[in-house]
Amino acid sequence: MRALDTVIDSGRRVAEALADDAAKCRTTAEKIRLAEAFSQVAEEVCSAIALEAELVRQPAERSAAPERDPEGASGGAPAAKPPVH
């Protein structure tokens, strides 16, 4: 989760910097450009968070997957065993 914390902290710093810049905007065009920049940063932060969440979720899903039943104890056919030499 360290990567996620880094992404969130970076996003927060960018948002604070953009807010400081917004206070200095004099024209509507400047405010629009700033809003577009903020929107792009927000999308990138959200994408990074979603990617991090997916990376965290994948190992959890794999460990929750049903295990193979090599001896057929569950009532199904036993898995094929390799030939003994």
Backbone as XML, in Angstrom:
<?xml version="1.0"?>
<chain id="A" units="angstrom">
  <residue number="1" name="MET">
    <atom name="N" x="0.814" y="-1.188" z="0.000"/>
    <atom name="CA" x="0.000" y="0.000" z="0.000"/>
    <atom name="C" x="0.866" y="1.263" z="0.000"/>
  </residue>
  <residue number="2" name="ARG">
    <atom name="N" x="2.160" y="1.092" z="0.088"/>
    <atom name="CA" x="3.052" y="2.242" z="0.103"/>
    <atom name="C" x="2.936" y="3.037" z="-1.193"/>
  </residue>
  <residue number="3" name="ALA">
    <atom name="N" x="2.812" y="2.327" z="-2.324"/>
    <atom name="CA" x="2.669" y="3.013" z="-3.607"/>
    <atom name="C" x="1.380" y="3.828" z="-3.638"/>
  </residue>
  <residue number="4" name="LEU">
    <atom name="N" x="0.328" y="3.281" z="-3.084"/>
    <atom name="CA" x="-0.949" y="3.990" z="-3.035"/>
    <atom name="C" x="-0.826" y="5.256" z="-2.203"/>
  </residue>
  <residue number="5" name="ASP">
    <atom name="N" x="-0.164" y="5.168" z="-1.063"/>
    <atom name="CA" x="0.047" y="6.356" z="-0.224"/>
    <atom name="C" x="0.844" y="7.422" z="-0.973"/>
  </residue>
  <residue number="6" name="THR">
    <atom name="N" x="1.838" y="6.984" z="-1.726"/>
    <atom name="CA" x="2.655" y="7.920" z="-2.502"/>
    <atom name="C" x="1.813" y="8.619" z="-3.558"/>
  </residue>
  <residue number="7" name="VAL">
    <atom name="N" x="0.964" y="7.864" z="-4.242"/>
    <atom name="CA" x="0.097" y="8.447" z="-5.269"/>
    <atom name="C" x="-0.857" y="9.465" z="-4.654"/>
  </residue>
  <residue number="8" name="ILE">
    <atom name="N" x="-1.448" y="9.098" z="-3.540"/>
    <atom name="CA" x="-2.391" y="10.014" z="-2.878"/>
    <atom name="C" x="-1.682" y="11.277" z="-2.412"/>
  </residue>
  <residue number="9" name="ASP">
    <atom name="N" x="-0.515" y="11.130" z="-1.815"/>
    <atom name="CA" x="0.238" y="12.305" z="-1.359"/>
    <atom name="C" x="0.630" y="13.204" z="-2.530"/>
  </residue>
  <residue number="10" name="SER">
    <atom name="N" x="1.060" y="12.596" z="-3.626"/>
    <atom name="CA" x="1.439" y="13.377" z="-4.809"/>
    <atom name="C" x="0.229" y="14.123" z="-5.363"/>
  </residue>
  <residue number="11" name="GLY">
    <atom name="N" x="-0.890" y="13.433" z="-5.435"/>
    <atom name="CA" x="-2.114" y="14.065" z="-5.925"/>
    <atom name="C" x="-2.528" y="15.229" z="-5.040"/>
  </residue>
  <residue number="12" name="ARG">
    <atom name="N" x="-2.385" y="15.053" z="-3.752"/>
    <atom name="CA" x="-2.743" y="16.118" z="-2.801"/>
    <atom name="C" x="-1.837" y="17.336" z="-2.997"/>
  </residue>
  <residue number="13" name="ARG">
    <atom name="N" x="-0.544" y="17.094" z="-3.167"/>
    <atom name="CA" x="0.391" y="18.219" z="-3.372"/>
    <atom name="C" x="0.085" y="18.973" z="-4.664"/>
  </residue>
  <residue number="14" name="VAL">
    <atom name="N" x="-0.234" y="18.228" z="-5.706"/>
    <atom name="CA" x="-0.582" y="18.869" z="-6.979"/>
    <atom name="C" x="-1.857" y="19.690" z="-6.822"/>
  </residue>
  <residue number="15" name="ALA">
    <atom name="N" x="-2.850" y="19.126" z="-6.134"/>
    <atom name="CA" x="-4.110" y="19.853" z="-5.922"/>
    <atom name="C" x="-3.870" y="21.143" z="-5.139"/>
  </residue>
  <residue number="16" name="GLU">
    <atom name="N" x="-3.013" y="21.077" z="-4.141"/>
    <atom name="CA" x="-2.703" y="22.278" z="-3.356"/>
    <atom name="C" x="-1.997" y="23.327" z="-4.220"/>
  </residue>
  <residue number="17" name="ALA">
    <atom name="N" x="-1.075" y="22.865" z="-5.058"/>
    <atom name="CA" x="-0.374" y="23.801" z="-5.942"/>
    <atom name="C" x="-1.350" y="24.423" z="-6.939"/>
  </residue>
  <residue number="18" name="LEU">
    <atom name="N" x="-2.255" y="23.629" z="-7.469"/>
    <atom name="CA" x="-3.243" y="24.167" z="-8.402"/>
    <atom name="C" x="-4.174" y="25.158" z="-7.709"/>
  </residue>
  <residue number="19" name="ALA">
    <atom name="N" x="-4.526" y="24.881" z="-6.458"/>
    <atom name="CA" x="-5.377" y="25.814" z="-5.712"/>
    <atom name="C" x="-4.659" y="27.147" z="-5.504"/>
  </residue>
  <residue number="20" name="ASP">
    <atom name="N" x="-3.364" y="27.077" z="-5.214"/>
    <atom name="CA" x="-2.576" y="28.313" z="-5.073"/>
    <atom name="C" x="-2.565" y="29.084" z="-6.391"/>
  </residue>
  <residue number="21" name="ASP">
    <atom name="N" x="-2.378" y="28.358" z="-7.499"/>
    <atom name="CA" x="-2.382" y="28.995" z="-8.815"/>
    <atom name="C" x="-3.754" y="29.588" z="-9.135"/>
  </residue>
  <residue number="22" name="ALA">
    <atom name="N" x="-4.812" y="28.921" z="-8.724"/>
    <atom name="CA" x="-6.167" y="29.416" z="-8.998"/>
    <atom name="C" x="-6.383" y="30.779" z="-8.365"/>
  </residue>
  <residue number="23" name="ALA">
    <atom name="N" x="-5.815" y="30.976" z="-7.214"/>
    <atom name="CA" x="-5.968" y="32.261" z="-6.532"/>
    <atom name="C" x="-5.295" y="33.386" z="-7.314"/>
  </residue>
  <residue number="24" name="LYS">
    <atom name="N" x="-4.335" y="33.020" z="-8.148"/>
    <atom name="CA" x="-3.595" y="34.030" z="-8.921"/>
    <atom name="C" x="-4.186" y="34.269" z="-10.312"/>
  </residue>
  <residue number="25" name="CYS">
    <atom name="N" x="-5.151" y="33.438" z="-10.710"/>
    <atom name="CA" x="-5.743" y="33.581" z="-12.046"/>
    <atom name="C" x="-6.490" y="34.908" z="-12.152"/>
  </residue>
  <residue number="26" name="ARG">
    <atom name="N" x="-6.286" y="35.575" z="-13.288"/>
    <atom name="CA" x="-6.946" y="36.857" z="-13.496"/>
    <atom name="C" x="-8.038" y="36.777" z="-14.555"/>
  </residue>
  <residue number="27" name="THR">
    <atom name="N" x="-7.898" y="35.833" z="-15.472"/>
    <atom name="CA" x="-8.876" y="35.757" z="-16.559"/>
    <atom name="C" x="-9.614" y="34.426" z="-16.518"/>
  </residue>
  <residue number="28" name="THR">
    <atom name="N" x="-10.741" y="34.411" z="-17.181"/>
    <atom name="CA" x="-11.518" y="33.177" z="-17.277"/>
    <atom name="C" x="-10.736" y="32.115" z="-18.035"/>
  </residue>
  <residue number="29" name="ALA">
    <atom name="N" x="-10.001" y="32.517" z="-19.062"/>
    <atom name="CA" x="-9.207" y="31.565" z="-19.847"/>
    <atom name="C" x="-8.160" y="30.877" z="-18.961"/>
  </residue>
  <residue number="30" name="GLU">
    <atom name="N" x="-7.528" y="31.640" z="-18.082"/>
    <atom name="CA" x="-6.551" y="31.046" z="-17.158"/>
    <atom name="C" x="-7.227" y="30.046" z="-16.227"/>
  </residue>
  <residue number="31" name="LYS">
    <atom name="N" x="-8.395" y="30.414" z="-15.737"/>
    <atom name="CA" x="-9.130" y="29.512" z="-14.845"/>
    <atom name="C" x="-9.545" y="28.238" z="-15.563"/>
  </residue>
  <residue number="32" name="ILE">
    <atom name="N" x="-9.935" y="28.359" z="-16.820"/>
    <atom name="CA" x="-10.327" y="27.179" z="-17.597"/>
    <atom name="C" x="-9.117" y="26.271" z="-17.812"/>
  </residue>
  <residue number="33" name="ARG">
    <atom name="N" x="-7.976" y="26.838" z="-18.179"/>
    <atom name="CA" x="-6.761" y="26.021" z="-18.368"/>
    <atom name="C" x="-6.379" y="25.318" z="-17.072"/>
  </residue>
  <residue number="34" name="LEU">
    <atom name="N" x="-6.495" y="26.019" z="-15.970"/>
    <atom name="CA" x="-6.175" y="25.440" z="-14.671"/>
    <atom name="C" x="-7.150" y="24.311" z="-14.328"/>
  </residue>
  <residue number="35" name="ALA">
    <atom name="N" x="-8.417" y="24.520" z="-14.593"/>
    <atom name="CA" x="-9.416" y="23.478" z="-14.335"/>
    <atom name="C" x="-9.144" y="22.245" z="-15.194"/>
  </residue>
  <residue number="36" name="GLU">
    <atom name="N" x="-8.738" y="22.447" z="-16.445"/>
    <atom name="CA" x="-8.401" y="21.311" z="-17.322"/>
    <atom name="C" x="-7.177" y="20.566" z="-16.799"/>
  </residue>
  <residue number="37" name="ALA">
    <atom name="N" x="-6.195" y="21.313" z="-16.320"/>
    <atom name="CA" x="-4.995" y="20.679" z="-15.758"/>
    <atom name="C" x="-5.361" y="19.869" z="-14.523"/>
  </residue>
  <residue number="38" name="PHE">
    <atom name="N" x="-6.192" y="20.438" z="-13.674"/>
    <atom name="CA" x="-6.607" y="19.732" z="-12.467"/>
    <atom name="C" x="-7.380" y="18.467" z="-12.830"/>
  </residue>
  <residue number="39" name="SER">
    <atom name="N" x="-8.246" y="18.555" z="-13.811"/>
    <atom name="CA" x="-9.030" y="17.397" z="-14.249"/>
    <atom name="C" x="-8.114" y="16.285" z="-14.749"/>
  </residue>
  <residue number="40" name="GLN">
    <atom name="N" x="-7.093" y="16.646" z="-15.512"/>
    <atom name="CA" x="-6.150" y="15.648" z="-16.024"/>
    <atom name="C" x="-5.394" y="14.980" z="-14.878"/>
  </residue>
  <residue number="41" name="VAL">
    <atom name="N" x="-4.940" y="15.779" z="-13.929"/>
    <atom name="CA" x="-4.223" y="15.222" z="-12.777"/>
    <atom name="C" x="-5.133" y="14.291" z="-11.990"/>
  </residue>
  <residue number="42" name="ALA">
    <atom name="N" x="-6.372" y="14.702" z="-11.788"/>
    <atom name="CA" x="-7.326" y="13.870" z="-11.043"/>
    <atom name="C" x="-7.545" y="12.534" z="-11.745"/>
  </residue>
  <residue number="43" name="GLU">
    <atom name="N" x="-7.663" y="12.550" z="-13.068"/>
    <atom name="CA" x="-7.826" y="11.304" z="-13.823"/>
    <atom name="C" x="-6.612" y="10.397" z="-13.653"/>
  </residue>
  <residue number="44" name="GLU">
    <atom name="N" x="-5.418" y="10.976" z="-13.717"/>
    <atom name="CA" x="-4.198" y="10.185" z="-13.579"/>
    <atom name="C" x="-4.077" y="9.592" z="-12.178"/>
  </residue>
  <residue number="45" name="VAL">
    <atom name="N" x="-4.427" y="10.363" z="-11.169"/>
    <atom name="CA" x="-4.375" y="9.861" z="-9.791"/>
    <atom name="C" x="-5.376" y="8.722" z="-9.627"/>
  </residue>
  <residue number="46" name="CYS">
    <atom name="N" x="-6.581" y="8.913" z="-10.139"/>
    <atom name="CA" x="-7.605" y="7.852" z="-10.031"/>
    <atom name="C" x="-7.170" y="6.592" z="-10.768"/>
  </residue>
  <residue number="47" name="SER">
    <atom name="N" x="-6.559" y="6.739" z="-11.932"/>
    <atom name="CA" x="-6.063" y="5.576" z="-12.677"/>
    <atom name="C" x="-4.970" y="4.850" z="-11.892"/>
  </residue>
  <residue number="48" name="ALA">
    <atom name="N" x="-4.084" y="5.611" z="-11.295"/>
    <atom name="CA" x="-3.003" y="4.998" z="-10.509"/>
    <atom name="C" x="-3.570" y="4.262" z="-9.294"/>
  </residue>
  <residue number="49" name="ILE">
    <atom name="N" x="-4.574" y="4.841" z="-8.654"/>
    <atom name="CA" x="-5.196" y="4.188" z="-7.501"/>
    <atom name="C" x="-5.903" y="2.909" z="-7.946"/>
  </residue>
  <residue number="50" name="ALA">
    <atom name="N" x="-6.603" y="2.966" z="-9.075"/>
    <atom name="CA" x="-7.287" y="1.776" z="-9.585"/>
    <atom name="C" x="-6.284" y="0.677" z="-9.933"/>
  </residue>
  <residue number="51" name="LEU">
    <atom name="N" x="-5.162" y="1.040" z="-10.523"/>
    <atom name="CA" x="-4.130" y="0.056" z="-10.847"/>
    <atom name="C" x="-3.569" y="-0.573" z="-9.580"/>
  </residue>
  <residue number="52" name="GLU">
    <atom name="N" x="-3.287" y="0.239" z="-8.591"/>
    <atom name="CA" x="-2.772" y="-0.274" z="-7.319"/>
    <atom name="C" x="-3.781" y="-1.220" z="-6.672"/>
  </residue>
  <residue number="53" name="ALA">
    <atom name="N" x="-5.051" y="-0.843" z="-6.708"/>
    <atom name="CA" x="-6.094" y="-1.697" z="-6.133"/>
    <atom name="C" x="-6.164" y="-3.032" z="-6.866"/>
  </residue>
  <residue number="54" name="GLU">
    <atom name="N" x="-6.020" y="-3.014" z="-8.168"/>
    <atom name="CA" x="-6.051" y="-4.253" z="-8.952"/>
    <atom name="C" x="-4.852" y="-5.136" z="-8.609"/>
  </residue>
  <residue number="55" name="LEU">
    <atom name="N" x="-3.691" y="-4.534" z="-8.445"/>
    <atom name="CA" x="-2.500" y="-5.313" z="-8.087"/>
    <atom name="C" x="-2.650" y="-5.944" z="-6.711"/>
  </residue>
  <residue number="56" name="VAL">
    <atom name="N" x="-3.300" y="-5.255" z="-5.803"/>
    <atom name="CA" x="-3.536" y="-5.790" z="-4.466"/>
    <atom name="C" x="-4.587" y="-6.890" z="-4.521"/>
  </residue>
  <residue number="57" name="ARG">
    <atom name="N" x="-5.612" y="-6.706" z="-5.338"/>
    <atom name="CA" x="-6.719" y="-7.654" z="-5.420"/>
    <atom name="C" x="-6.286" y="-8.980" z="-6.066"/>
  </residue>
  <residue number="58" name="GLN">
    <atom name="N" x="-5.436" y="-8.963" z="-7.067"/>
    <atom name="CA" x="-5.069" y="-10.165" z="-7.797"/>
    <atom name="C" x="-4.480" y="-11.258" z="-6.903"/>
  </residue>
  <residue number="59" name="PRO">
    <atom name="N" x="-3.486" y="-10.969" z="-6.061"/>
    <atom name="CA" x="-2.967" y="-12.044" z="-5.207"/>
    <atom name="C" x="-4.035" y="-12.578" z="-4.250"/>
  </residue>
  <residue number="60" name="ALA">
    <atom name="N" x="-4.903" y="-11.710" z="-3.768"/>
    <atom name="CA" x="-5.960" y="-12.151" z="-2.848"/>
    <atom name="C" x="-6.925" y="-13.089" z="-3.564"/>
  </residue>
  <residue number="61" name="GLU">
    <atom name="N" x="-7.245" y="-12.798" z="-4.816"/>
    <atom name="CA" x="-8.149" y="-13.656" z="-5.568"/>
    <atom name="C" x="-7.493" y="-15.000" z="-5.861"/>
  </residue>
  <residue number="62" name="ARG">
    <atom name="N" x="-6.202" y="-14.984" z="-6.176"/>
    <atom name="CA" x="-5.507" y="-16.247" z="-6.455"/>
    <atom name="C" x="-5.450" y="-17.129" z="-5.222"/>
  </residue>
  <residue number="63" name="SER">
    <atom name="N" x="-5.222" y="-16.531" z="-4.058"/>
    <atom name="CA" x="-5.130" y="-17.338" z="-2.847"/>
    <atom name="C" x="-6.503" y="-17.858" z="-2.435"/>
  </residue>
  <residue number="64" name="ALA">
    <atom name="N" x="-7.576" y="-17.214" z="-2.877"/>
    <atom name="CA" x="-8.925" y="-17.662" z="-2.548"/>
    <atom name="C" x="-9.453" y="-18.679" z="-3.561"/>
  </residue>
  <residue number="65" name="ALA">
    <atom name="N" x="-8.718" y="-18.898" z="-4.648"/>
    <atom name="CA" x="-9.163" y="-19.851" z="-5.675"/>
    <atom name="C" x="-9.147" y="-21.262" z="-5.103"/>
  </residue>
  <residue number="66" name="PRO">
    <atom name="N" x="-10.105" y="-22.096" z="-5.515"/>
    <atom name="CA" x="-10.126" y="-23.473" z="-5.011"/>
    <atom name="C" x="-8.851" y="-24.211" z="-5.425"/>
  </residue>
  <residue number="67" name="GLU">
    <atom name="N" x="-8.365" y="-25.007" z="-4.516"/>
    <atom name="CA" x="-7.146" y="-25.748" z="-4.800"/>
    <atom name="C" x="-7.477" y="-26.989" z="-5.595"/>
  </residue>
  <residue number="68" name="ARG">
    <atom name="N" x="-6.503" y="-27.487" z="-6.317"/>
    <atom name="CA" x="-6.681" y="-28.722" z="-7.078"/>
    <atom name="C" x="-6.802" y="-29.891" z="-6.115"/>
  </residue>
  <residue number="69" name="ASP">
    <atom name="N" x="-7.437" y="-30.905" z="-6.567"/>
    <atom name="CA" x="-7.678" y="-32.087" z="-5.744"/>
    <atom name="C" x="-6.930" y="-33.271" z="-6.367"/>
  </residue>
  <residue number="70" name="PRO">
    <atom name="N" x="-5.613" y="-33.388" z="-6.118"/>
    <atom name="CA" x="-4.821" y="-34.423" z="-6.789"/>
    <atom name="C" x="-5.213" y="-35.842" z="-6.419"/>
  </residue>
  <residue number="71" name="GLU">
    <atom name="N" x="-5.805" y="-36.082" z="-5.282"/>
    <atom name="CA" x="-6.164" y="-37.431" z="-4.860"/>
    <atom name="C" x="-7.624" y="-37.754" z="-5.142"/>
  </residue>
  <residue number="72" name="GLY">
    <atom name="N" x="-8.376" y="-36.800" z="-5.625"/>
    <atom name="CA" x="-9.777" y="-37.043" z="-5.918"/>
    <atom name="C" x="-10.632" y="-37.165" z="-4.665"/>
  </residue>
  <residue number="73" name="ALA">
    <atom name="N" x="-10.194" y="-36.578" z="-3.552"/>
    <atom name="CA" x="-10.912" y="-36.693" z="-2.288"/>
    <atom name="C" x="-12.279" y="-36.031" z="-2.335"/>
  </residue>
  <residue number="74" name="SER">
    <atom name="N" x="-12.474" y="-35.103" z="-3.243"/>
    <atom name="CA" x="-13.746" y="-34.405" z="-3.308"/>
    <atom name="C" x="-14.798" y="-35.208" z="-4.057"/>
  </residue>
  <residue number="75" name="GLY">
    <atom name="N" x="-14.452" y="-36.394" z="-4.498"/>
    <atom name="CA" x="-15.421" y="-37.217" z="-5.199"/>
    <atom name="C" x="-15.236" y="-37.180" z="-6.697"/>
  </residue>
  <residue number="76" name="GLY">
    <atom name="N" x="-14.473" y="-36.239" z="-7.187"/>
    <atom name="CA" x="-14.205" y="-36.157" z="-8.614"/>
    <atom name="C" x="-13.093" y="-37.118" z="-8.988"/>
  </residue>
  <residue number="77" name="ALA">
    <atom name="N" x="-12.814" y="-37.200" z="-10.246"/>
    <atom name="CA" x="-11.741" y="-38.078" z="-10.716"/>
    <atom name="C" x="-10.405" y="-37.521" z="-10.251"/>
  </residue>
  <residue number="78" name="PRO">
    <atom name="N" x="-9.520" y="-38.406" z="-9.817"/>
    <atom name="CA" x="-8.199" y="-37.924" z="-9.396"/>
    <atom name="C" x="-7.440" y="-37.337" z="-10.579"/>
  </residue>
  <residue number="79" name="ALA">
    <atom name="N" x="-6.590" y="-36.394" z="-10.280"/>
    <atom name="CA" x="-5.762" y="-35.799" z="-11.322"/>
    <atom name="C" x="-4.772" y="-36.833" z="-11.814"/>
  </residue>
  <residue number="80" name="ALA">
    <atom name="N" x="-4.403" y="-36.727" z="-13.085"/>
    <atom name="CA" x="-3.441" y="-37.669" z="-13.656"/>
    <atom name="C" x="-2.101" y="-37.490" z="-12.958"/>
  </residue>
  <residue number="81" name="LYS">
    <atom name="N" x="-1.504" y="-38.639" z="-12.598"/>
    <atom name="CA" x="-0.197" y="-38.584" z="-11.938"/>
    <atom name="C" x="0.879" y="-38.855" z="-12.984"/>
  </residue>
  <residue number="82" name="PRO">
    <atom name="N" x="2.029" y="-38.223" z="-12.821"/>
    <atom name="CA" x="3.105" y="-38.476" z="-13.775"/>
    <atom name="C" x="3.604" y="-39.916" z="-13.627"/>
  </residue>
  <residue number="83" name="PRO">
    <atom name="N" x="4.066" y="-40.520" z="-14.733"/>
    <atom name="CA" x="4.562" y="-41.906" z="-14.668"/>
    <atom name="C" x="5.783" y="-42.012" z="-13.763"/>
  </residue>
  <residue number="84" name="VAL">
    <atom name="N" x="5.871" y="-43.131" z="-13.059"/>
    <atom name="CA" x="7.008" y="-43.386" z="-12.181"/>
    <atom name="C" x="8.044" y="-44.158" z="-12.982"/>
  </residue>
  <residue number="85" name="HIS">
    <atom name="N" x="9.284" y="-43.715" z="-12.953"/>
    <atom name="CA" x="10.359" y="-44.380" z="-13.721"/>
    <atom name="C" x="11.117" y="-45.334" z="-12.873"/>
  </residue>
</chain>
